[in-house]
Tab-separated table of C-alpha atoms and ligand atoms in Angstrom:
chain	number	residue	atom	x	y	z
A	526	MET	CA	-11.334	39.395	-6.929
A	527	ASP	CA	-8.206	40.331	-8.883
A	528	ALA	CA	-5.233	38.064	-8.188
A	529	GLN	CA	-2.739	40.739	-9.274
A	530	PRO	CA	-2.211	43.326	-6.522
A	531	LYS	CA	-2.153	46.778	-8.043
A	532	GLN	CA	-0.472	48.956	-5.425
A	533	LYS	CA	3.181	49.503	-6.344
A	534	ASP	CA	5.855	48.356	-3.905
A	535	TRP	CA	8.460	51.103	-4.243
A	536	ILE	CA	10.959	49.468	-1.894
A	537	ASN	CA	10.982	46.358	-4.072
A	538	ILE	CA	11.107	48.383	-7.271
A	539	LEU	CA	14.109	50.386	-6.068
A	540	PHE	CA	15.891	47.372	-4.594
A	541	LEU	CA	15.389	45.138	-7.635
A	542	SER	CA	16.401	47.936	-10.000
A	543	LEU	CA	19.485	49.130	-8.106
A	544	THR	CA	21.062	45.781	-7.093
A	545	PRO	CA	21.857	44.729	-10.691
A	546	VAL	CA	23.183	48.213	-11.507
A	547	ILE	CA	25.488	48.284	-8.477
A	548	GLY	CA	26.265	44.563	-8.860
A	549	VAL	CA	27.115	44.532	-12.552
A	550	VAL	CA	28.165	48.102	-13.406
A	551	GLY	CA	29.702	48.817	-9.993
A	552	THR	CA	31.751	45.595	-9.974
A	553	ALA	CA	32.837	46.128	-13.591
A	554	LEU	CA	34.003	49.682	-12.836
A	555	TYR	CA	35.820	48.551	-9.708
A	556	ALA	CA	37.536	45.743	-11.656
A	557	TRP	CA	38.493	48.148	-14.440
A	558	ARG	CA	40.114	50.576	-12.008
A	559	ASN	CA	41.645	48.092	-9.542
A	560	GLY	CA	41.955	44.839	-11.474
A	561	VAL	CA	40.652	41.428	-10.401
A	562	GLN	CA	42.272	39.374	-7.690
A	563	TRP	CA	41.689	35.600	-7.522
A	564	TRP	CA	39.728	35.733	-4.278
A	565	GLN	CA	37.052	38.037	-5.722
A	566	PRO	CA	35.515	35.647	-8.313
A	567	ALA	CA	36.176	32.805	-5.820
A	568	LEU	CA	34.125	34.640	-3.184
A	569	LEU	CA	31.351	35.186	-5.721
A	570	PHE	CA	31.384	31.513	-6.705
A	571	VAL	CA	31.380	30.150	-3.142
A	572	LEU	CA	28.669	32.504	-1.840
A	573	PHE	CA	26.592	32.059	-5.002
A	574	SER	CA	26.766	28.263	-4.594
A	575	VAL	CA	25.917	28.232	-0.880
A	576	VAL	CA	23.021	30.672	-1.225
A	577	SER	CA	21.580	29.378	-4.496
A	578	PHE	CA	21.624	25.767	-3.275
A	579	SER	CA	19.832	26.973	-0.130
A	580	VAL	CA	17.119	28.265	-2.460
A	581	THR	CA	16.896	25.260	-4.814
A	582	ALA	CA	17.471	22.409	-2.340
A	583	GLY	CA	16.027	24.291	0.648
A	584	TYR	CA	13.354	26.884	-0.176
A	585	HIS	CA	12.132	24.998	-3.235
A	586	ARG	CA	12.521	21.225	-2.959
A	587	CYS	CA	12.554	20.872	0.851
A	588	PHE	CA	10.185	23.540	2.204
A	589	SER	CA	7.821	24.263	-0.716
A	590	HIS	CA	7.432	20.715	-2.034
A	591	LYS	CA	8.408	18.545	0.959
A	592	SER	CA	10.226	16.263	-1.474
A	593	TYR	CA	12.420	15.110	1.443
A	594	THR	CA	12.823	15.736	5.148
A	595	ALA	CA	15.859	17.734	6.215
A	596	HIS	CA	17.635	17.379	9.574
A	597	PRO	CA	16.910	20.448	11.781
A	598	ALA	CA	20.546	21.562	11.459
A	599	LEU	CA	20.225	21.459	7.674
A	600	GLN	CA	16.927	23.360	7.860
A	601	ALA	CA	18.643	26.055	9.926
A	602	PHE	CA	21.418	26.248	7.305
A	603	TYR	CA	18.880	26.646	4.465
A	604	LEU	CA	16.913	29.271	6.411
A	605	PHE	CA	19.972	31.373	7.170
A	606	PHE	CA	21.768	31.217	3.818
A	607	GLY	CA	18.498	31.185	1.841
A	608	ALA	CA	17.581	34.521	3.458
A	609	MET	CA	20.802	35.918	1.955
A	610	ALA	CA	19.249	35.455	-1.502
A	611	LEU	CA	16.851	38.285	-0.567
A	612	GLN	CA	13.884	36.498	-2.095
A	613	ASN	CA	11.690	36.883	0.982
A	614	SER	CA	11.133	34.392	3.774
A	615	VAL	CA	10.598	30.667	3.230
A	616	LEU	CA	6.996	31.099	4.382
A	617	LYS	CA	6.115	33.678	1.725
A	618	TRP	CA	8.257	32.095	-1.008
A	619	SER	CA	6.612	28.704	-0.453
A	620	ALA	CA	3.083	30.140	-0.216
A	621	ASP	CA	3.605	31.898	-3.573
A	622	HIS	CA	5.212	28.826	-5.079
A	623	ARG	CA	2.483	26.431	-3.980
A	624	ASP	CA	-0.053	28.839	-5.545
A	625	HIS	CA	2.049	28.858	-8.718
A	626	HIS	CA	1.844	25.057	-8.975
A	627	ARG	CA	-1.800	24.885	-8.011
A	628	TYR	CA	-3.059	27.616	-10.355
A	629	VAL	CA	-0.322	27.474	-12.989
A	630	ASP	CA	-1.087	29.749	-15.998
A	631	LYS	CA	-4.324	30.902	-14.367
A	632	GLU	CA	-5.386	34.173	-12.745
A	633	TRP	CA	-4.312	33.091	-9.254
A	634	ASP	CA	-0.848	32.012	-10.342
A	635	PRO	CA	1.273	34.805	-8.733
A	636	TYR	CA	3.789	34.729	-11.608
A	637	SER	CA	1.591	33.513	-14.417
A	638	ILE	CA	3.289	33.503	-17.822
A	639	ARG	CA	-0.042	34.534	-19.336
A	640	ARG	CA	0.639	38.076	-18.080
A	641	GLY	CA	3.827	38.119	-20.171
A	642	GLY	CA	7.456	37.029	-19.816
A	643	LEU	CA	8.647	40.181	-18.007
A	644	SER	CA	5.729	40.079	-15.593
A	645	ALA	CA	6.534	36.443	-14.699
A	646	HIS	CA	10.242	37.278	-14.476
A	647	ILE	CA	10.253	40.350	-12.255
A	648	PHE	CA	7.305	42.772	-12.605
A	649	TRP	CA	5.063	40.648	-10.384
A	650	LEU	CA	7.400	41.616	-7.515
A	651	PHE	CA	6.798	45.323	-8.145
A	652	TYR	CA	3.362	45.168	-6.526
A	653	LYS	CA	2.348	44.966	-2.899
A	654	GLU	CA	0.643	41.900	-1.464
A	655	PRO	CA	-3.118	42.176	-1.027
A	656	SER	CA	-3.786	43.083	2.617
A	657	GLU	CA	-5.958	39.970	3.058
A	658	ARG	CA	-3.022	37.695	2.127
A	659	SER	CA	-3.250	34.473	4.084
A	660	TYR	CA	-0.775	31.671	4.532
A	661	ASP	CA	-3.330	28.890	4.673
A	662	ASN	CA	-1.582	26.809	2.005
A	663	VAL	CA	1.544	26.406	4.175
A	664	PRO	CA	0.200	25.091	7.507
A	665	ASP	CA	3.161	22.710	7.819
A	666	LEU	CA	5.549	25.672	7.612
A	667	SER	CA	3.626	28.069	9.834
A	668	GLY	CA	3.840	25.325	12.488
A	669	ASN	CA	7.637	25.132	12.173
A	670	ARG	CA	9.229	27.428	14.783
A	671	MET	CA	12.445	27.940	12.842
A	672	VAL	CA	10.496	28.916	9.713
A	673	VAL	CA	8.374	31.383	11.694
A	674	TRP	CA	11.528	32.874	13.237
A	675	GLN	CA	13.051	33.274	9.771
A	676	TYR	CA	9.814	34.913	8.538
A	677	ARG	CA	10.384	37.697	11.085
A	678	TRP	CA	14.100	38.139	10.478
A	679	SER	CA	14.690	37.185	6.825
A	680	HIS	CA	15.168	40.766	5.627
A	681	VAL	CA	17.562	41.588	8.440
A	682	ILE	CA	19.592	38.414	7.764
A	683	GLY	CA	19.483	39.130	4.032
A	684	ILE	CA	20.855	42.641	4.387
A	685	VAL	CA	23.172	42.314	7.397
A	686	ALA	CA	24.629	38.867	6.619
A	687	GLY	CA	24.134	39.055	2.848
A	688	LEU	CA	26.184	42.250	2.588
A	689	GLY	CA	28.153	42.033	5.864
A	690	ILE	CA	29.742	38.593	5.377
A	691	PRO	CA	31.249	39.363	1.935
A	692	THR	CA	32.376	42.794	3.183
A	693	ALA	CA	34.119	41.180	6.174
A	694	ILE	CA	35.784	38.564	3.942
A	695	GLY	CA	36.848	41.376	1.599
A	696	ALA	CA	38.368	43.188	4.592
A	697	LEU	CA	40.427	40.081	5.386
A	698	PHE	CA	41.913	40.320	1.899
A	699	GLY	CA	42.453	44.053	2.202
A	700	SER	CA	39.432	45.378	0.294
A	701	PRO	CA	36.019	45.442	1.970
A	702	LEU	CA	34.511	47.269	-1.034
A	703	ALA	CA	35.570	44.522	-3.457
A	704	GLY	CA	34.029	41.941	-1.113
A	705	LEU	CA	30.794	43.910	-0.943
A	706	LEU	CA	30.585	44.279	-4.726
A	707	TRP	CA	31.606	40.753	-5.780
A	708	GLY	CA	30.113	38.676	-2.936
A	709	GLY	CA	27.268	41.078	-2.077
A	710	PHE	CA	25.637	42.997	-4.904
A	711	LEU	CA	26.803	40.997	-7.933
A	712	ARG	CA	25.998	37.717	-6.180
A	713	ILE	CA	22.503	38.977	-5.191
A	714	ALA	CA	21.739	40.132	-8.751
A	715	LEU	CA	22.872	36.798	-10.210
A	716	ILE	CA	20.828	34.743	-7.740
A	717	HIS	CA	17.760	36.906	-8.302
A	718	HIS	CA	17.800	36.604	-12.051
A	719	THR	CA	18.724	32.925	-12.283
A	720	THR	CA	15.791	32.143	-9.973
A	721	PHE	CA	13.519	34.486	-11.933
A	722	LEU	CA	14.470	32.781	-15.218
A	723	VAL	CA	12.766	29.615	-13.994
A	724	ASN	CA	9.503	31.552	-13.740
A	725	SER	CA	9.900	33.237	-17.138
A	726	VAL	CA	12.106	31.305	-19.601
A	727	ALA	CA	11.190	27.845	-18.263
A	728	HIS	CA	7.550	28.668	-19.046
A	729	LEU	CA	8.347	29.916	-22.564
A	730	TYR	CA	11.204	28.028	-24.225
A	731	GLY	CA	12.008	24.316	-24.220
A	732	THR	CA	10.398	20.950	-24.686
A	733	ARG	CA	7.375	19.355	-23.042
A	734	PRO	CA	8.137	15.629	-22.801
A	735	TYR	CA	5.880	14.842	-19.822
A	736	THR	CA	2.786	17.051	-20.081
A	737	GLU	CA	1.214	19.739	-22.232
A	738	GLU	CA	-1.373	20.583	-19.598
A	739	ASN	CA	0.612	23.688	-18.626
A	740	SER	CA	3.242	26.031	-20.072
A	741	ALA	CA	6.253	24.581	-18.165
A	742	ARG	CA	9.231	23.546	-20.344
A	743	ASP	CA	12.337	21.407	-19.961
A	744	ASN	CA	15.312	23.606	-20.824
A	745	GLY	CA	18.773	22.028	-20.463
A	746	LEU	CA	20.674	25.286	-20.946
A	747	LEU	CA	18.675	26.955	-18.185
A	748	ALA	CA	19.232	23.935	-15.923
A	749	PHE	CA	22.948	24.634	-16.186
A	750	PHE	CA	22.535	28.090	-14.599
A	751	THR	CA	19.886	27.136	-12.049
A	752	ASN	CA	21.323	24.086	-10.273
A	753	GLY	CA	19.066	21.814	-12.344
A	754	GLU	CA	15.787	23.709	-11.963
A	755	GLY	CA	15.496	24.149	-15.747
A	756	TYR	CA	13.828	20.746	-16.129
A	757	HIS	CA	10.584	22.460	-15.329
A	758	ASN	CA	8.177	20.374	-17.415
A	759	PHE	CA	9.131	17.290	-15.399
A	760	HIS	CA	8.905	19.345	-12.220
A	761	HIS	CA	5.371	20.586	-12.900
A	762	LYS	CA	4.266	17.035	-13.727
A	763	PHE	CA	5.916	15.469	-10.658
A	764	PRO	CA	6.410	18.365	-8.188
A	765	ALA	CA	6.947	16.153	-5.149
A	766	ASP	CA	9.963	14.422	-6.730
A	767	PHE	CA	13.300	15.447	-5.204
A	768	ARG	CA	14.751	15.402	-8.724
A	769	ASN	CA	14.042	17.829	-11.583
A	770	GLY	CA	16.460	16.422	-14.140
A	771	VAL	CA	15.481	12.795	-13.855
A	772	ARG	CA	17.525	11.264	-16.657
A	773	TRP	CA	21.135	10.272	-15.977
A	774	TRP	CA	22.585	12.755	-18.468
A	775	GLN	CA	20.606	15.742	-17.230
A	776	TRP	CA	22.412	18.412	-15.198
A	777	ASP	CA	20.735	18.523	-11.794
A	778	PRO	CA	23.336	19.225	-9.074
A	779	THR	CA	20.542	19.967	-6.554
A	780	LYS	CA	19.450	16.329	-6.892
A	781	TRP	CA	23.058	15.147	-6.403
A	782	LEU	CA	23.391	17.368	-3.341
A	783	ILE	CA	20.179	15.985	-1.790
A	784	ALA	CA	21.306	12.407	-2.524
A	785	SER	CA	24.668	13.155	-0.855
A	786	LEU	CA	22.924	14.706	2.162
A	787	HIS	CA	20.837	11.535	2.367
A	788	PHE	CA	24.022	9.476	2.289
A	789	VAL	CA	25.482	11.328	5.291
A	790	GLY	CA	22.186	11.182	7.212
A	791	LEU	CA	21.104	14.819	6.913
A	792	ALA	CA	18.167	14.144	4.564
A	793	ARG	CA	15.615	11.357	4.688
A	794	ASP	CA	12.355	10.212	3.056
A	795	LEU	CA	13.447	11.264	-0.420
A	796	LYS	CA	10.420	11.136	-2.713
A	797	ALA	CA	11.110	9.701	-6.161
A	798	THR	CA	8.421	8.946	-8.736
A	799	PRO	CA	8.561	5.310	-9.902
A	800	ARG	CA	10.316	5.046	-13.243
A	801	ALA	CA	7.338	3.240	-14.801
A	802	VAL	CA	5.035	6.152	-13.943
A	803	ILE	CA	7.470	8.676	-15.453
A	804	GLU	CA	7.858	6.566	-18.585
A	805	LYS	CA	4.073	6.303	-18.887
A	806	SER	CA	3.659	10.059	-19.122
A	807	ARG	CA	6.421	10.253	-21.754
A	808	LEU	CA	4.735	7.452	-23.669
A	809	ARG	CA	1.359	9.197	-23.484
A	810	MET	CA	2.894	12.376	-24.918
A	811	ASN	CA	4.585	10.354	-27.694
A	812	LEU	CA	1.338	8.583	-28.436
A	813	ALA	CA	-0.467	11.911	-28.854
A	814	LYS	CA	2.251	13.112	-31.251
A	815	ALA	CA	2.161	9.756	-33.110
A	816	GLU	CA	-1.614	10.021	-33.540
A	817	GLU	CA	-1.115	13.320	-35.391
A	818	ARG	CA	1.237	11.634	-37.835
A	819	LEU	CA	-0.866	8.499	-38.172
A	820	VAL	CA	-4.035	10.286	-39.294
A	821	SER	CA	-3.240	9.866	-42.969
A	822	ALA	CA	-0.784	6.941	-42.755
A	823	PRO	CA	-1.615	3.575	-44.361
A	824	THR	CA	-4.010	1.618	-42.113
A	825	GLU	CA	-1.663	-1.350	-41.557
A	826	ILE	CA	1.114	0.928	-40.293
A	827	GLY	CA	-1.344	2.752	-38.010
A	828	VAL	CA	-2.540	-0.561	-36.563
A	829	ALA	CA	0.995	-1.875	-36.052
A	830	VAL	CA	2.236	1.315	-34.380
A	831	ARG	CA	-0.783	1.579	-32.083
A	832	LEU	CA	-0.432	-2.099	-31.142
A	833	ARG	CA	3.202	-1.633	-30.145
A	834	MET	CA	2.417	1.548	-28.194
A	835	GLU	CA	-0.389	-0.271	-26.420
A	836	ARG	CA	1.909	-3.175	-25.502
A	837	ALA	CA	4.429	-0.677	-24.157
A	838	HIS	CA	1.671	0.946	-22.138
A	839	HIS	CA	0.550	-2.386	-20.632
A	840	ALA	CA	4.123	-3.315	-19.758
A	841	LEU	CA	4.544	0.030	-17.972
A	842	ASP	CA	1.242	-0.497	-16.113
A	843	ARG	CA	2.549	-3.875	-14.961
A	844	ALA	CA	5.864	-2.310	-13.939
A	845	ALA	CA	4.076	0.417	-11.946
A	846	ALA	CA	2.001	-2.201	-10.089
A	847	LEU	CA	5.147	-4.241	-9.382
A	848	TRP	CA	6.897	-1.157	-8.058
A	849	HIS	CA	4.181	-0.703	-5.444
A	850	GLU	CA	4.428	-4.395	-4.529
A	851	MET	CA	8.196	-4.089	-4.154
A	852	ASP	CA	7.781	-1.025	-2.000
A	853	GLU	CA	5.390	-2.846	0.333
A	854	ARG	CA	7.743	-5.825	0.643
A	855	ARG	CA	10.650	-3.530	1.406
A	856	ARG	CA	8.629	-1.895	4.162
A	857	GLU	CA	7.668	-5.295	5.609
A	858	MET	CA	11.298	-6.364	5.555
A	859	LEU	CA	12.281	-3.231	7.425
A	860	VAL	CA	9.780	-4.108	10.154
A	861	ARG	CA	10.663	-7.795	10.353
A	862	GLY	CA	14.375	-7.535	9.735
A	863	ARG	CA	16.149	-8.795	6.632
A	864	LEU	CA	17.523	-12.021	8.153
A	865	ARG	CA	14.212	-13.293	9.495
A	866	SER	CA	12.397	-12.793	6.195
A	867	SER	CA	14.335	-14.770	3.585
A	868	GLU	CA	11.108	-15.737	1.837
A	869	LEU	CA	10.170	-12.079	1.538
A	870	ALA	CA	13.631	-11.279	0.214
A	871	ARG	CA	13.254	-13.992	-2.465
A	872	SER	CA	9.853	-12.672	-3.563
A	873	LEU	CA	11.255	-9.139	-3.608
A	874	ASP	CA	14.101	-10.304	-5.855
A	875	SER	CA	11.688	-11.932	-8.263
A	876	ALA	CA	9.475	-8.810	-8.314
A	877	ILE	CA	12.560	-6.716	-9.103
A	878	ARG	CA	13.460	-9.065	-11.966
A	879	GLU	CA	9.917	-8.923	-13.362
A	880	TYR	CA	9.861	-5.134	-12.968
A	881	LYS	CA	13.074	-4.784	-14.949
A	882	SER	CA	11.846	-7.102	-17.674
A	883	SER	CA	8.526	-5.178	-17.954
A	884	ILE	CA	10.467	-1.944	-18.392
A	885	GLY	CA	12.603	-3.705	-21.025
A	886	VAL	CA	9.505	-4.925	-22.924
A	887	ALA	CA	8.008	-1.412	-22.840
A	888	ARG	CA	11.219	0.074	-24.152
A	889	ARG	CA	11.515	-2.480	-27.006
A	890	GLU	CA	7.923	-2.021	-28.152
A	891	TRP	CA	8.201	1.734	-27.896
A	892	ARG	CA	11.430	1.786	-29.881
A	893	GLN	CA	9.875	-0.375	-32.604
A	894	ALA	CA	6.861	1.960	-32.836
A	895	ALA	CA	9.174	4.984	-33.068
A	896	ARG	CA	11.186	3.276	-35.821
A	897	MET	CA	8.010	2.593	-37.822
A	898	LEU	CA	6.897	6.184	-37.356
A	899	SER	CA	10.233	7.555	-38.489
A	900	LYS	CA	9.907	5.637	-41.772
A	901	LEU	CA	6.697	7.462	-42.633
A	902	PRO	CA	7.328	10.213	-45.155
A	903	GLU	CA	7.493	13.685	-43.613
A	904	GLY	CA	4.180	15.537	-43.495
A	905	VAL	CA	2.107	12.332	-43.608
B	590	ZN	ZN1	6.680	26.904	-12.909
B	591	ZN	ZN1	8.185	23.942	-7.721
């Protein structure tokens, strides 16, 4: 069976072609004739933020990947404002997205990059769903009453609220048309294409520090425009993680938002991959690259580099095992209560110390190996 539906979806084609024209050209013409008042870009910025975070933190990381559990009030917020992105319902978006992760780069990937950058970006939306489309990969969502309600009403919310709210705000400032253009059409076009860039550019340009098993790339520039979703290589390697930009210097405001929601009690059970496991996949990728350079290097350097890489690997294995031990002790302490389990607390402290020192050993060995490699003449 062909995974790419062939019947054209003219409503989608017209909608996706006209919104950027009205949004960009229409807003530019309006601004040229009437000037720009402060509230217009402010309206765009506020609505863009609310709706795009509902897609990245809600549609993507909460509903599609279950990387944390959101309070029902927060779910309702995501469902309502996410619908204003006009990217279909959570149910369909998540079903497509779970297929994308499961069959990435293959025939069944709905926006496979193998069919070309433009196809992955937007053309895949120009075709109708096969009539036998099932939602069997989202049973958790089809059992959620709010999600099912949004499935029925997402288009209505998207059009009525997505265009009506900015028009009403524009009316408050004396120009409903400016509100409609800035907060409606331009905002919709920007949210569409920033989301679409993750499916196209993040599978074409960038680095692959964690895995080369698929086409996904880490792209810092893209992360800046997509609330952190540009760190797509990490995301395809660890899709259940609530973070995409996992390193402290990486721009991932969606992760900061989820952490803040956790702090105020609106998000719980945040899933984070243990640092040792993340470091292990980076090390494995570095090892593969080192092997290429070591092929014709002097034997003693090859042996020394491999030895250091191996020591780093063992230290990370130890750290990963310790992390699981720590996690179990933390759970036990939660059950027993911190005060009544001082012995447990002591053993947890010592496991934490050992964990940190294992990570330190891995880092030292790894750094030494990298230094040795860098001294090899280029092209060796
Ligand atoms: Zn992807
Ligand atoms: Zn994903």
